[in-house]
Amino acid sequence: MMGSTIRDIQDIELLRHYHLDKTNPDAWVDEEDLPSWVHDDDINTDHGGRNTPRERRTNSIDEDFALSEQTDMLGLVKGNIFMGKNVRGDTNLISSTQKSFNPQRYLYAVHADTSYDDLCVGVDRLKGSIDQRSSALKVLVQNNFDRFVSAKNVIDSVYDDMKEKTLNETQDYGTHRLNAILRESYGKAHEVINPVLERREKIDKLRSTVGLLEPYRLFFNLPNTLQESIKQGKYQLAARDYNKGKVLLAQAFPATTPSAASDTSSTHSSTTLIETKRRVFDKVWSEVERIVARLRADLESQLEEPWRGMEEHERNIKLLFELDTKTDPVWHCLSSQYRWIKKIMSESFDEQIVIVEELRKSDEYQQSQNITLTGRTSLFKQILGAVNSSEFEHLFSKEPEVKLFMAIHTGVKTLSDLLLRLLPDFWKLAVAFMDGKIQKVQKRRTVVDPQRVTQCIAMVKDIIELYSNEMTSILIDSLVVQRAGEMDDEYMPEHEKPEPRQESAVVMAVFLNKIITEVSNCVNDINGLSLRGGAFMTLVDMMQRLRWKFVKVICMSWGDDARFFYQHEDWTLQAENSQVTLFVGLFYQFHEFCLRSAYKYASIWTAPTEEAVAGDDVLAVVPEQFIEKIRGTFLDALYSFLDGLVHLAFADPERPNNGESASGSRSLENLNAGGKKAKTIDITQLDSRILITISNLSELRSVTIPKMLTDFEKTCNMSISGDGKALIDIVDQLDNILFDDFIKRKTVVATRLITDGILYGGTDWSACPKPTGVHSYMYETLLSLVVVHAQISEIAPPLVSRALSALLINIAQDCLRCFQEVKRFGMGGMLQVTLDMELMNHSLVQYQSASSDEILQMIYEAVDRAYHPEGGENLQVEMAGLKRLLSEAKNSCYVQFKCFKKPK
């Protein structure tokens, strides 16, 4: 037992001394193969105080051997105490072969459950074991004493010899040369091996770092990934990668939040590796932040680009939220869009105003006001005939007046299109901002600032007011001018002066119709946006003022053109009714078109409130002021037209027809159904103009005016029967004035013939012989009526009966007047008067009337009163002879007076 223990101790010391793993090694290890830090007294430790690999390996072997062979020193535990007991504590402190052996720990670890009696027995055994080991050493010394003495002598001899030669202080006790060689080798080894070791250490560190950072490969590739995505325009992918990077950074440092490049120190990290990791991550993240900051700037600049669609703006806003923008992208976009909308609308308005003013001041437009009456009438007819044509603008695009209104219409359409194109998207974004919808999409519990909500509504109102002001300016200031002495209308604001310019009412009506439709559609479309804060009421007020302005402008222009409409009379007769000129139909077209246009301006539907729905008939009510204005202009225009007719009848013609000179004969022509000339009438004659005017008045009274009144009542849903009667009375008065004037002038000839023939013809009615034929004055008077008949039949056949009936009455009155002045009639005189009157009565029998018959009867009574018969006269015989003479007179003048006969 003792010998075995001694051998175990010797084997352990031997293995430790020679740095062996076991007593029977398989391979030889030279000292040169040991690392450079193994030499002399440092053979078992490196310069850093750490155990060398071999020492660590030896200690490990010793520990394993000790643990595998350790037995209880007290002899109470059988076998290996570490295998048989649940040992508690550090094994080095309880192993008797270790220098750090602690008896108290040993007892606690191995014999914590051992009884005191057993421990006393164990102590006795331990003492006996120690004594046995001491006696064994004594026996060993006794048995080998001679060897020890011999060895001692040899060692002393060798020692003395070595001491004399090398084992002295000067030779460092024999190690001087060896130390020199080792130091030299050590220095060379450092020169050669240190770089390799340093590289190896760096490689190990890099491998350790790579292994540590392998899970964050996506994070370290993030800068390149972001740049590539941004370069390809894949902003959504870039935002997603950025958010992944934030997650990875948070996972790498769970106790901290993502830091910027300036925050590179970690107050919570205690190791160099974590500090290095922090620096690496911060450097990568700073590059990511730099790239993302540039992306944010690009996206914010895109929000200021107005040509981009609202969908793109919304996408960029969401991206900015995902990229953790410091500003509010929605407000930034709204502010930029607001400034740009106002700018583009103002610039567009200024451009359109300049265009309109340049056209109005152009020489072409100024010269167009000096067009001849013939050219003006021809152009007016063409324009009026094409008002309902879709090619109107194309047909008259070269006319300066049309160019002017086309420019105004283009300006209105441009501004309306701009508003409809820009405001809906702006309002959609503003509503999303005010309702917090975009923030909710981004899961941000952000409360929208009420002040900014108010500012959003104010911006929308500002845009609407800008549009309203521009419409007011371009459609009021550019259409009307202030006329001296004109008073403001009560319905209009004080700053507006609703005075029409000198443009044609027809052209103005055509384009005002397009303009009011354009503006109305724009207003109704804006109403569909459901604006807040009363912004839409600005458009309602603008539309109401615009409607009234258009009604006033067209009514004033309508009235102005009606006053001078007579200038368009070119005395061309209608083909289907040759007694009436085309002038009447032309006025009807003009009047009816102006009426429809004015009422359309007054009745065009626009939403009166923000809640109104388009097409609601209950809301489409025409204000009473509008209807009254239209009614007044309608009647005034008719009265002005009638005044113009009278002016045409009595005034000299202002222009030739068919190209004849002003001083020559002027003629009036019309075409029959075959396209051939049917008649030629000299319009330079007053009679011709009066007769045509009377025919025109007759057409107005019977057809045109009743049709106009019916059209007005249907259009405006208003009865004007009283005004219509008054208008018809005026037409009748004018007709009577013209007709009486014509009859009066025609009666002058007959009056002179009758007066001269009866009173101053040298006839002694008291002593004249019996008649042999009709008196010459009567023939001449009837022939003058034939001329009148022919003149009226050529121009206005329906007036023949009326004219001759009136002339018959006037002639009869002249005869009565003259015969009443004769004091005495004899038989011959009485018979002559009877013959003359009977011929006149027979010739004009179809034109007789109660008045003419009464006057004729009065003539006979006057003659009968002045008749003084002579003795011996046979009245019956004389009357028979008178009948024969009358029959001969009828036959002799049948051809001359055939025109007076009623057609069969």
PDB file of C-alpha atoms in Angstrom, residues 7-16 18-28 61-62 65:
ATOM      1  CA  ARG A   7       5.375   5.097  -6.926  1.00  0.00           C
ATOM      2  CA  ASP A   8       2.283   7.131  -7.861  1.00  0.00           C
ATOM      3  CA  ILE A   9       3.838  10.289  -6.446  1.00  0.00           C
ATOM      4  CA  GLN A  10       7.112   9.652  -8.261  1.00  0.00           C
ATOM      5  CA  ASP A  11       5.315   9.057 -11.545  1.00  0.00           C
ATOM      6  CA  ILE A  12       3.394  12.317 -11.227  1.00  0.00           C
ATOM      7  CA  GLU A  13       6.569  14.281 -10.486  1.00  0.00           C
ATOM      8  CA  LEU A  14       8.318  12.600 -13.417  1.00  0.00           C
ATOM      9  CA  LEU A  15       5.515  13.449 -15.886  1.00  0.00           C
ATOM     10  CA  ARG A  16       5.385  17.017 -14.581  1.00  0.00           C
ATOM     11  CA  TYR A  18       9.368  16.269 -18.419  1.00  0.00           C
ATOM     12  CA  HIS A  19       6.133  17.753 -19.554  1.00  0.00           C
ATOM     13  CA  LEU A  20       4.681  14.421 -20.629  1.00  0.00           C
ATOM     14  CA  ASP A  21       1.120  13.362 -20.923  1.00  0.00           C
ATOM     15  CA  LYS A  22       1.717   9.779 -19.936  1.00  0.00           C
ATOM     16  CA  THR A  23       4.575   7.471 -18.766  1.00  0.00           C
ATOM     17  CA  ASN A  24       4.662   5.694 -22.129  1.00  0.00           C
ATOM     18  CA  PRO A  25       4.491   8.529 -24.766  1.00  0.00           C
ATOM     19  CA  ASP A  26       3.884   7.656 -28.421  1.00  0.00           C
ATOM     20  CA  ALA A  27       5.847  10.599 -29.947  1.00  0.00           C
ATOM     21  CA  TRP A  28       8.872  12.647 -29.055  1.00  0.00           C
ATOM     22  CA  ILE A  61      -3.406  15.638 -16.654  1.00  0.00           C
ATOM     23  CA  ASP A  62      -2.477  15.932 -12.949  1.00  0.00           C
ATOM     24  CA  PHE A  65      -4.979  11.560 -12.578  1.00  0.00           C
TER      25      PHE A  65
END
